[in-house]
Coordinates of C-alpha atoms and ligand atoms in Angstrom, one line a residue:
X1 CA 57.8 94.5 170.6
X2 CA 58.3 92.6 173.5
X3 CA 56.4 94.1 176.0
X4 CA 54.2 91.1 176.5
X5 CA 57.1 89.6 178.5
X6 CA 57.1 92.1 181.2
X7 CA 53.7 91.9 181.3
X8 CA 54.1 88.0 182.5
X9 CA 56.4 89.2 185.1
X10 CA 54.2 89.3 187.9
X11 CA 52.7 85.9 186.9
X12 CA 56.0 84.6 186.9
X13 CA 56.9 85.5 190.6
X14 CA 54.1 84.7 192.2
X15 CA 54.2 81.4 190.1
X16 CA 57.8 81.1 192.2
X17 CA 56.5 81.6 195.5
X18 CA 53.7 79.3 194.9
X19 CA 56.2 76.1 194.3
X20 CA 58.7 74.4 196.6
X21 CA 61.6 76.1 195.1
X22 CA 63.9 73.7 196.2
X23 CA 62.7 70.4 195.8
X24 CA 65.0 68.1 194.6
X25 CA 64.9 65.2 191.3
X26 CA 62.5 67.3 189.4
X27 CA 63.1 68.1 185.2
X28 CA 66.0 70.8 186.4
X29 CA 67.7 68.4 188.5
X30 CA 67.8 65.7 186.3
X31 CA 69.0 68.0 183.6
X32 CA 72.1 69.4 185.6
X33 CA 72.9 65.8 186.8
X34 CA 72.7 64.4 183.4
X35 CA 74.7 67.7 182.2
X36 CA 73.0 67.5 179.3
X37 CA 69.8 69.6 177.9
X38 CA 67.5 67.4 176.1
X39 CA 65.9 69.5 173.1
X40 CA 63.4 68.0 170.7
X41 CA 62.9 70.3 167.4
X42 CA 62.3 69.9 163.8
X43 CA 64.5 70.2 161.0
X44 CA 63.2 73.2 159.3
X45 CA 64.9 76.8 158.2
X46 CA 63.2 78.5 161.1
X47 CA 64.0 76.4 163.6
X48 CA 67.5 74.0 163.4
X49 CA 69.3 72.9 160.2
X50 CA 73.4 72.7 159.5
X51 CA 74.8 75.5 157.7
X52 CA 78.7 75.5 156.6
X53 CA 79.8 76.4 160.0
X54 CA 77.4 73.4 161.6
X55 CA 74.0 73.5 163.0
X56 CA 71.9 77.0 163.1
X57 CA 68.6 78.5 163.2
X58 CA 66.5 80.1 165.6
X59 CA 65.9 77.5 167.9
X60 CA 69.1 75.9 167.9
X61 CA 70.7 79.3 168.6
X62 CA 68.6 79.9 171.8
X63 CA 68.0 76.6 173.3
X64 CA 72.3 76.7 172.9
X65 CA 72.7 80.0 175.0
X66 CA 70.4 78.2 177.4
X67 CA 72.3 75.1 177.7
X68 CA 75.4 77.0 178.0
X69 CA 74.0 79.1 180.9
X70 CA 73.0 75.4 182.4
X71 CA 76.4 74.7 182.2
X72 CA 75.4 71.5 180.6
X73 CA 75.5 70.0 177.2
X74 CA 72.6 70.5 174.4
X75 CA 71.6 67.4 172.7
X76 CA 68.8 68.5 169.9
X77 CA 66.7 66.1 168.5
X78 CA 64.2 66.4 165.3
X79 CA 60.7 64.8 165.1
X80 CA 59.4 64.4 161.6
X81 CA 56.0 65.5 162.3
X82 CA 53.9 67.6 165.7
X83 CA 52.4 64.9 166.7
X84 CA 55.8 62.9 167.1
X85 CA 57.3 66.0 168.4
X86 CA 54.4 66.3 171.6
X87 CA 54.4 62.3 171.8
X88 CA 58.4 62.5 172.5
X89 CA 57.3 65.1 175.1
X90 CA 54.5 63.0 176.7
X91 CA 57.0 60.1 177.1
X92 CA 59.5 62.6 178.7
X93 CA 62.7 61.6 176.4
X94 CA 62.2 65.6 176.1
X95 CA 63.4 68.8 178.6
X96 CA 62.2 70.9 175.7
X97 CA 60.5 71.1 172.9
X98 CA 61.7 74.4 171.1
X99 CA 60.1 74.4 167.2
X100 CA 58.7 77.6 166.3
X101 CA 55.4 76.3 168.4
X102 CA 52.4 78.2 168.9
X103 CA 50.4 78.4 172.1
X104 CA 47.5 76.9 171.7
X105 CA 44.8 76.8 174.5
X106 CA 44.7 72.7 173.7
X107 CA 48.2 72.6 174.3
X108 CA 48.1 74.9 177.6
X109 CA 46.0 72.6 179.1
X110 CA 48.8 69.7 178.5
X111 CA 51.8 71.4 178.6
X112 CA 53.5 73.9 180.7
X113 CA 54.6 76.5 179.0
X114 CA 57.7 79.3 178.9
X115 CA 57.3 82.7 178.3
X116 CA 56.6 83.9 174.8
X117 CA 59.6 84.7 173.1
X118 CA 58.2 85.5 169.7
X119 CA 55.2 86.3 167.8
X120 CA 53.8 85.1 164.5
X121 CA 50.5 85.6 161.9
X122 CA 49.1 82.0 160.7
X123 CA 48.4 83.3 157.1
X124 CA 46.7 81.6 154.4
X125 CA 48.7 81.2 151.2
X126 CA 47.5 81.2 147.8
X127 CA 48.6 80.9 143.8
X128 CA 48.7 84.1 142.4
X129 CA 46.7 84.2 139.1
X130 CA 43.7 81.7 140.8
X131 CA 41.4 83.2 142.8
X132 CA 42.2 85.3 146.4
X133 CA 40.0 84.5 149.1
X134 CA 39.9 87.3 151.5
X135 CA 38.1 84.9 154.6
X136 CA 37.2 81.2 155.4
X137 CA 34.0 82.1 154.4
X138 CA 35.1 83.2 151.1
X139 CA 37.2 80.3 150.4
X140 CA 34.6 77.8 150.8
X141 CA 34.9 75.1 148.6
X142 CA 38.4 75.1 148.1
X143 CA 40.8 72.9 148.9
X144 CA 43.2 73.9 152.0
X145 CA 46.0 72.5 153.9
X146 CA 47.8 72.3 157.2
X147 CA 50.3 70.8 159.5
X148 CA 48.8 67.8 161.0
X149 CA 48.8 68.3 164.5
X150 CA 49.5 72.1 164.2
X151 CA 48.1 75.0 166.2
X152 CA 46.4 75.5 162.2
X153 CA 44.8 72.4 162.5
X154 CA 43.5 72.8 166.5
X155 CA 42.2 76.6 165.2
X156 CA 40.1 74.8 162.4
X157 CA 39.2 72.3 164.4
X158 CA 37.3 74.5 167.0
X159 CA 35.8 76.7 164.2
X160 CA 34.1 73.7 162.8
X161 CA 33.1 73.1 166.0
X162 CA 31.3 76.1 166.4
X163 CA 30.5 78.6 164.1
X164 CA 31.6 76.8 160.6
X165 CA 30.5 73.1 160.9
X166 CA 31.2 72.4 157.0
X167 CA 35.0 73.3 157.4
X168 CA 36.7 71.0 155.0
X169 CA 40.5 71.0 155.1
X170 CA 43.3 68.2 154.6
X171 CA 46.0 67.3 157.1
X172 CA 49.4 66.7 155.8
X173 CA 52.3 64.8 157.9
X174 CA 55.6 66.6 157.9
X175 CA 57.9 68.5 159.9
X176 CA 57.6 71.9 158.0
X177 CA 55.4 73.8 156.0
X178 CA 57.3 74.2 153.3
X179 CA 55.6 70.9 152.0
X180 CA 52.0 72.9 151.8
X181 CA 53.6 75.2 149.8
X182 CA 54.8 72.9 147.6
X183 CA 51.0 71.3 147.0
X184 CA 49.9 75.3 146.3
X185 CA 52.6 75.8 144.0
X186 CA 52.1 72.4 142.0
X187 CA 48.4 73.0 142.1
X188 CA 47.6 69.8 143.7
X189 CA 46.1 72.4 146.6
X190 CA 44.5 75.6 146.3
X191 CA 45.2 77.2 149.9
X192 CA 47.8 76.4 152.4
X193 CA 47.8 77.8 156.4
X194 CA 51.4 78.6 157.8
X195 CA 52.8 80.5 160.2
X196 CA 54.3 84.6 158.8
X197 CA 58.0 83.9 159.7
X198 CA 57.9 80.3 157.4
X199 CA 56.4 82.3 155.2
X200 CA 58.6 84.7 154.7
X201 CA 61.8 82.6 154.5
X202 CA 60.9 80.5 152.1
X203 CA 59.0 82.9 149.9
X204 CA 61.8 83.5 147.7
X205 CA 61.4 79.2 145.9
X206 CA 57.9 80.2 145.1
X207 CA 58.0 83.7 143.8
X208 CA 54.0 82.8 142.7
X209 CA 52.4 82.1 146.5
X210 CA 51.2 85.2 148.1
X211 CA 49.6 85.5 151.1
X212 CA 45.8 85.3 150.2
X213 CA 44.3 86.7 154.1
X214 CA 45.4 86.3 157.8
X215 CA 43.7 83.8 159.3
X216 CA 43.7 84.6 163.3
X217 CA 45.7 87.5 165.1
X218 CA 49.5 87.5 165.9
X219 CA 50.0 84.4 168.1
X220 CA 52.6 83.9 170.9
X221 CA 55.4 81.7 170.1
X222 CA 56.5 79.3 173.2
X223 CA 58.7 76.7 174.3
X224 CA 56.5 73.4 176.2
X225 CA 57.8 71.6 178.9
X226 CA 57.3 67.7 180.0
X227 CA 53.8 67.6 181.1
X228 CA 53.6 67.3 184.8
X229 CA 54.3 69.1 188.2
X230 CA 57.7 68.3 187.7
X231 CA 59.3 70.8 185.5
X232 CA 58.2 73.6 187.2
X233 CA 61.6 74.5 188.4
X234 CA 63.0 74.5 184.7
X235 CA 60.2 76.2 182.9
X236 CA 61.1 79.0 186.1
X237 CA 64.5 79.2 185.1
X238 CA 64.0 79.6 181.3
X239 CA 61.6 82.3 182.2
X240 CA 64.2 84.3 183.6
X241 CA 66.7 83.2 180.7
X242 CA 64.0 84.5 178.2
X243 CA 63.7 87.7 180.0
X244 CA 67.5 87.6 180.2
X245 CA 67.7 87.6 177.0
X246 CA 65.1 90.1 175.7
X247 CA 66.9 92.8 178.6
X248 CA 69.9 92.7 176.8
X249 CA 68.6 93.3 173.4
X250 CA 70.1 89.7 172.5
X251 CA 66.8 88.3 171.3
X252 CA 66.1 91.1 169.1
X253 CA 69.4 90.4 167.2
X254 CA 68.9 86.7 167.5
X255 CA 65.4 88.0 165.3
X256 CA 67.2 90.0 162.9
X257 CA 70.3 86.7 162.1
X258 CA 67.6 84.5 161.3
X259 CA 65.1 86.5 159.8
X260 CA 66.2 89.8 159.0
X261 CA 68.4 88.3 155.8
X262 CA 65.2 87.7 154.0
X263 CA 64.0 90.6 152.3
X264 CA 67.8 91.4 150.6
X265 CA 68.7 87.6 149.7
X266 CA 68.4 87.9 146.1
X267 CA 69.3 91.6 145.1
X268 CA 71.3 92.0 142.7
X269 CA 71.4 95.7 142.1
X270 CA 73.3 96.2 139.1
X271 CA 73.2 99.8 139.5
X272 CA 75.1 99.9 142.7
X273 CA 78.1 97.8 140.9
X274 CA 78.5 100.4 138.5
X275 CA 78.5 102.9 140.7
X276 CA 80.9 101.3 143.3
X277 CA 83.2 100.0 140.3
X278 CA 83.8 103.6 140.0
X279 CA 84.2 105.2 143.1
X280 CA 85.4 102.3 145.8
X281 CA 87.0 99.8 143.4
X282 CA 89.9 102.2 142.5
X283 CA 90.7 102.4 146.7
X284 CA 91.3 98.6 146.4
X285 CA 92.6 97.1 143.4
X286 CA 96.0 96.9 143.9
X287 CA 95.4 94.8 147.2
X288 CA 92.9 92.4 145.2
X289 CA 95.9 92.3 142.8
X290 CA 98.3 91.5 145.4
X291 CA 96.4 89.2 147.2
X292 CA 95.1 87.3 144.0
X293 CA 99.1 86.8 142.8
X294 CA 99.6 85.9 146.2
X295 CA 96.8 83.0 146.0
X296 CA 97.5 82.8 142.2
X297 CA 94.0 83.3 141.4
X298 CA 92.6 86.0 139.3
X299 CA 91.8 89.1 140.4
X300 CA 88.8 90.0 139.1
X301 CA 87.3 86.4 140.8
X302 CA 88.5 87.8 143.8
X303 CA 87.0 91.3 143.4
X304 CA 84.3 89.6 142.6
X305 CA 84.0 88.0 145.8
X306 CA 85.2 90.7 147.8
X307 CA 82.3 92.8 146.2
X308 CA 79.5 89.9 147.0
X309 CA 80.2 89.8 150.6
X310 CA 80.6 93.5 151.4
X311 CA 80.4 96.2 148.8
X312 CA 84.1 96.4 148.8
X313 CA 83.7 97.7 152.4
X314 CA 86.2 96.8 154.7
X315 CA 84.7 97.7 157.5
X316 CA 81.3 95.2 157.3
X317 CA 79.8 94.1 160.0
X318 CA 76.4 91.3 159.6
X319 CA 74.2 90.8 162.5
X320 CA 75.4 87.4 161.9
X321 CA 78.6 88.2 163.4
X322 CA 80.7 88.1 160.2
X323 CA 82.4 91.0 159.4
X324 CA 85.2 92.4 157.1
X325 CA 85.7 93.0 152.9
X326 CA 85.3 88.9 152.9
X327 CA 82.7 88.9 155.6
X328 CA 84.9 85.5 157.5
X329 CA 83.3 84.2 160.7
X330 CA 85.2 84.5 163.2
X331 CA 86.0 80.6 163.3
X332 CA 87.1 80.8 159.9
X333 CA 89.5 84.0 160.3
X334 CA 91.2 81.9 163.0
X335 CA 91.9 78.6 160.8
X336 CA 92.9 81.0 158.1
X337 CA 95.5 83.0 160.6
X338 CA 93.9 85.9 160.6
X339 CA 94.0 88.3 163.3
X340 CA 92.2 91.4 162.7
X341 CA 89.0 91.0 160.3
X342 CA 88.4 94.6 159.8
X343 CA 92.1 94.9 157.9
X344 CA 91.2 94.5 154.0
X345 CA 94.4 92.9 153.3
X346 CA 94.1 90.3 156.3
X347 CA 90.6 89.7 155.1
X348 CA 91.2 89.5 151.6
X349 CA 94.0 86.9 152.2
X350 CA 92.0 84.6 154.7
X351 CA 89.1 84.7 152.2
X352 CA 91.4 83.9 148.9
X353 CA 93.1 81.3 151.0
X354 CA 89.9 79.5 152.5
X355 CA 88.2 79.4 148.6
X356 CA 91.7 77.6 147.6
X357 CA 91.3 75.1 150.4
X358 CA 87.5 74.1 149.9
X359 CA 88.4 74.1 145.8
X360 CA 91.5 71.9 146.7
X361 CA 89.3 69.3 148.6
X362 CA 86.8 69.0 145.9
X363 CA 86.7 65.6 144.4
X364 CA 89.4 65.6 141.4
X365 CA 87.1 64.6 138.7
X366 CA 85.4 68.6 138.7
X367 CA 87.3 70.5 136.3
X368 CA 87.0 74.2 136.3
X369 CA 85.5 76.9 135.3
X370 CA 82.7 74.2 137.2
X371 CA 85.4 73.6 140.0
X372 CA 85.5 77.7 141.1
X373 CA 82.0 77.7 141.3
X374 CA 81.5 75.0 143.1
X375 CA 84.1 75.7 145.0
X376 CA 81.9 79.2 145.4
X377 CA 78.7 77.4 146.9
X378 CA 80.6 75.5 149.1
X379 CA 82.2 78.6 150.6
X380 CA 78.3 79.7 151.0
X381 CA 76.8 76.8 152.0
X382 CA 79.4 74.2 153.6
X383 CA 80.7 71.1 151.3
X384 CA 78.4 68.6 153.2
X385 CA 75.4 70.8 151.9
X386 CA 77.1 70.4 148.6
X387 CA 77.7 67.2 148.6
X388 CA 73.9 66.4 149.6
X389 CA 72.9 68.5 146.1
X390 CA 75.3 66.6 144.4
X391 CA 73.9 63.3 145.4
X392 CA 70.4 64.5 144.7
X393 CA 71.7 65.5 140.9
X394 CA 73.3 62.2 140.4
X395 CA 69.6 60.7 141.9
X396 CA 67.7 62.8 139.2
X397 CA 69.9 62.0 136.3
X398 CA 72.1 65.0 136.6
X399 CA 75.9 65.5 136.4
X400 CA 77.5 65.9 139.5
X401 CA 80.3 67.2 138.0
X402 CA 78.5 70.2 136.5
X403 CA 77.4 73.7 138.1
X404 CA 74.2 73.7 135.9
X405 CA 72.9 70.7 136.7
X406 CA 73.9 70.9 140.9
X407 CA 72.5 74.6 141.0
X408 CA 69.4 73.3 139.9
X409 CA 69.4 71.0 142.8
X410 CA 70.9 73.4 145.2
X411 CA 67.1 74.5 146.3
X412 CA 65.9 71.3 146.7
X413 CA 67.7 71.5 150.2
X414 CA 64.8 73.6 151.1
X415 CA 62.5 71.5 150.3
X416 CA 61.2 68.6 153.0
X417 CA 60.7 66.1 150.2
X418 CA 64.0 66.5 149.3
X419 CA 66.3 67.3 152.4
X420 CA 64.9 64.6 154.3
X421 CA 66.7 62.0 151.9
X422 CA 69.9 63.2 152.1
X423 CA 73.0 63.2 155.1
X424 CA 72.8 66.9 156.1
X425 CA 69.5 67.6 155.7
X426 CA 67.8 71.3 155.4
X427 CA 70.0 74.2 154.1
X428 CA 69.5 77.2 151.8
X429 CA 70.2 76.5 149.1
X430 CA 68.8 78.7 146.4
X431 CA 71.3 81.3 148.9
X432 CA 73.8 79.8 147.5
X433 CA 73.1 79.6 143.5
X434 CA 72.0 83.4 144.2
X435 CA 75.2 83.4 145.6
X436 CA 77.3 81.7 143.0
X437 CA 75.3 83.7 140.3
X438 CA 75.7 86.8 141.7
X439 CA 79.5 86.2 141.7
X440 CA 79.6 85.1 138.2
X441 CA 77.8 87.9 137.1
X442 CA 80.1 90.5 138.5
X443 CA 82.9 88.7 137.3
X444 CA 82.1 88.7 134.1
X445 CA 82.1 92.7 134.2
X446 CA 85.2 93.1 136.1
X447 CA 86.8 90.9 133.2
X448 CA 85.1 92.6 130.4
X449 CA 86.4 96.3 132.6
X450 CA 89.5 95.4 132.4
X451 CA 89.4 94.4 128.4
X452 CA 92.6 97.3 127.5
X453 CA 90.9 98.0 123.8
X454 CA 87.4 98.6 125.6
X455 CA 88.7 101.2 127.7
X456 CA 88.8 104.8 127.2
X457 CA 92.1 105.3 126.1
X458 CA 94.5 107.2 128.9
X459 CA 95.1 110.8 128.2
X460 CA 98.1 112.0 126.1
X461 CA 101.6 112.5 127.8
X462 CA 102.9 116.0 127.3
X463 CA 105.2 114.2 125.2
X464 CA 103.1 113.0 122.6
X465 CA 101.7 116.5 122.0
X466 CA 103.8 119.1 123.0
X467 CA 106.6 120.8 120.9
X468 CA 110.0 119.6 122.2
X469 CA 110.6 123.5 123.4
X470 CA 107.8 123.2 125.8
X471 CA 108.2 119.1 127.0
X472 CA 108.9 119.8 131.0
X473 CA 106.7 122.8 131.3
X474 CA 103.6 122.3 133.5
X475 CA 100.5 122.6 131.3
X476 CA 98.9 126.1 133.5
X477 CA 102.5 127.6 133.0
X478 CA 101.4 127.8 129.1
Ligands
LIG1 N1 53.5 77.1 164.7 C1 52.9 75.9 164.2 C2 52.4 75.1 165.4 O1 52.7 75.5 166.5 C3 53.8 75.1 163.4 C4 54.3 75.8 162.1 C5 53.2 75.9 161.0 O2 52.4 75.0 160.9 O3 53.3 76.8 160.2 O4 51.8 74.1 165.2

């Protein structure tokens, strides 16, 4: 998949030999003196956003392992729009910028550039239910959307330059696209352009936007550099950290954490439960029991839990690097004192005790059941995330205090309108109500399970039904 990146190899060396490799007080230099990398980004799901262990996303995650292989610090920075984001470049506040960019040929002629290390599909959304176009052509006439200052917008820009000189289109400032898809789902536009991978992660709040056509090839996804001579050195070096990275199958898995949990968000699968109540449940219970008495919580929550993040599996592992029958990062285990993940009892324990900690530093006026839940989320999504949908209930005339009216608000947080009011900005929010839901829902079977006159009474002890000669005889000796 990437195969384009050893095709830029050659380009790459000769590019070396070409510039003074050691000149000194260029963009590298300053970087490593300063000890600090200098990224500017935007605040969006597929790029950088804080999660409950802190910051995430794509680009944080690589523009991180790049810093740490500086040896310097990483100091990310968020523009609210592209234009803002390629002005802080111009002006060279910047090293970086590293925001699910495409290259564009306006922007290669402005910007060095690194290797491509990603590829998406602009693709042009539509309202199922109104009419699909299946070109430009064809959607003539009605009203479209883009980025201002996109790749979308430079595309559009040359067609009506050339072939389509009636292109209409409107511009809209903002850091993400998730505010196009917002106009298409209110109706207030009929077609938006964004790039596949937006697409996809956020497809799951608008369950009636489908993609309506693809609008150019698969594009190359790069990182730009301070315009100039001067960063030659740097770009050079991330080059070979790219490459680096794709070798060691790194950036593949970096693909699958922050992609890859798409498509299975929000499954539920009934089915499974029922099935895995009966076989895997039984291998379990008595730890959940012990555990639960241990934490004095009840059982089934914890079941319920343990069955959320892995199946009852003890042995789960998540591209994400979270692993074990409570799926605990690995910073978590550590505060919790645990030592080996992949033990259920160890897991079980660090997981009962870390939901008793965040419940215990929820504000005292949530009473429970409300409290466990949002206890729940927070164990999902971080308190601070919380917190922020908390704030934005209170805002809309909600109760802060209540699950219903916070999970409503829990979404929002993916949302640009919304996020960008409150202290933590982006999260995923409608993860965590599926989250909290999904929970509730196999709670409420475990606890309904476990109802003693709904269950299929045990079989009959030899002394209920034997004659008293027979009572000690095994029943095949009959
Ligand atoms: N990839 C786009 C760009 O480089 C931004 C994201 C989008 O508009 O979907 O401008």
């Amino acid at each position: 998949m990437f195969r384009y990146l050893y095709t830029a190899l050659p380009a790459l060396l000769s590019g070396c030999l070409l510039l003074a490799c050691g000149q000194q007080g260029d963009q590298l230099d300053r970087v490593l003196d300063r000890g600090e990398l200098r990224v500017i980004t935007r605040n969006s799901p597929t790029t950088y956003y804080y999660d409950k262990t802190g910051p995430e996303g794509y680009e944080y995650a690589l523009t991180r392992r790049l810093a740490e292989e500086l040896g310097v610090r990483l100091k990310l920075e968020t523009a609210s729009n592209l234009p803002d984001l390629f002005r802080t470049l111009d002006l060279r506040k910047s090293d970086l910028a590293a925001a699910g960019l495409t290259l564009t040929s306006a922007r290669q002629q402005a910007y060095d550039h690194s290797l491509p290390y990603d590829r998406l599909t602009p693709q042009v959304v539509y309202r199922a239910g109104d009419r699909r176009p299946r070109s430009l052509e064809d959607a003539a006439g009605m009203q479209l959307v883009v980025l201002a200052g996109s790749s979308h917008a430079e595309f559009l820009s040359r067609l009506r330059n050339g072939q389509m000189p009636g292109l209409v289109w409107q511009e809209i400032q903002g850091a993400d696209s998730m505010e196009l898809l917002e106009l298409v789902d209110s109706g207030e536009a009929q077609l938006a352009v964004l790039d596949s991978n937006e697409f996809k992660v956020q497809q799951g709040l608008y369950p009636s936007l489908k993609v309506a056509f693809e609008l150019e090839a698969e594009q190359d996804m790069v990182w730009y550099l301070p315009p100039g001579e001067d960063a030659t050195r740097l770009r050079e070096h991330i080059d070979e950290f790219l490459l680096g990275l794709q070798n060691s199958g790194e950036l593949a898995k970096l693909r699958e954490e922050y992609f890859g949990h798409v498509a299975n968000a929000t499954r539920i699968g009934s089915h499974t439960f029922a099935r895995n109540l009966r076989n895997d449940l039984p291998n379990y219970r008595d730890l959940i029991r012990q555990v639960a008495a241990e934490y004095q919580m009840d059982w089934h929550l914890l079941a319920a839990i343990a069955y959320q993040e892995s199946h009852w599996n003890p042995k789960a592992t998540s591209p994400t690097g979270v692993r074990g029958m409570m799926m605990l990062t690995l910073p978590t285990a550590r505060e919790m004192g645990v030592k080996n993940r992949l033990d259920p009892l160890e897991s079980l324990r660090g997981g009962a005790r870390y939901l008793k900690n965040i419940k215990r530093r929820l504000p005292d006026d949530i009473e429970d059941p409300d409290r466990t839940w949002f206890a729940l989320a927070a164990y999902n999504i971080g308190r601070g995330h919380l917190e922020d949908a908390r704030v934005l209930t209170e805002r809309q005339g909600g109760d802060p205090h209540l699950w219903s009216d916070v999970m409503q608000r829990l979404p929002q947080l993916q949302k640009s309108k919304y996020f960008q009011t409150v202290k933590r900005g982006y999260a995923r929010g409608l993860e965590a109500v599926t989250y909290v839901q999904n929970i509730r829902h196999y709670y409420a079977i475990l606890q309904w399970h476990d109802i003693p006159e709904l269950q299929p009474s045990p079989p009959l002890q030899p002394a209920e039904y034997l004659p008293e000669q027979l009572r000690g005889t095994s029943l095949s000796a009959i």
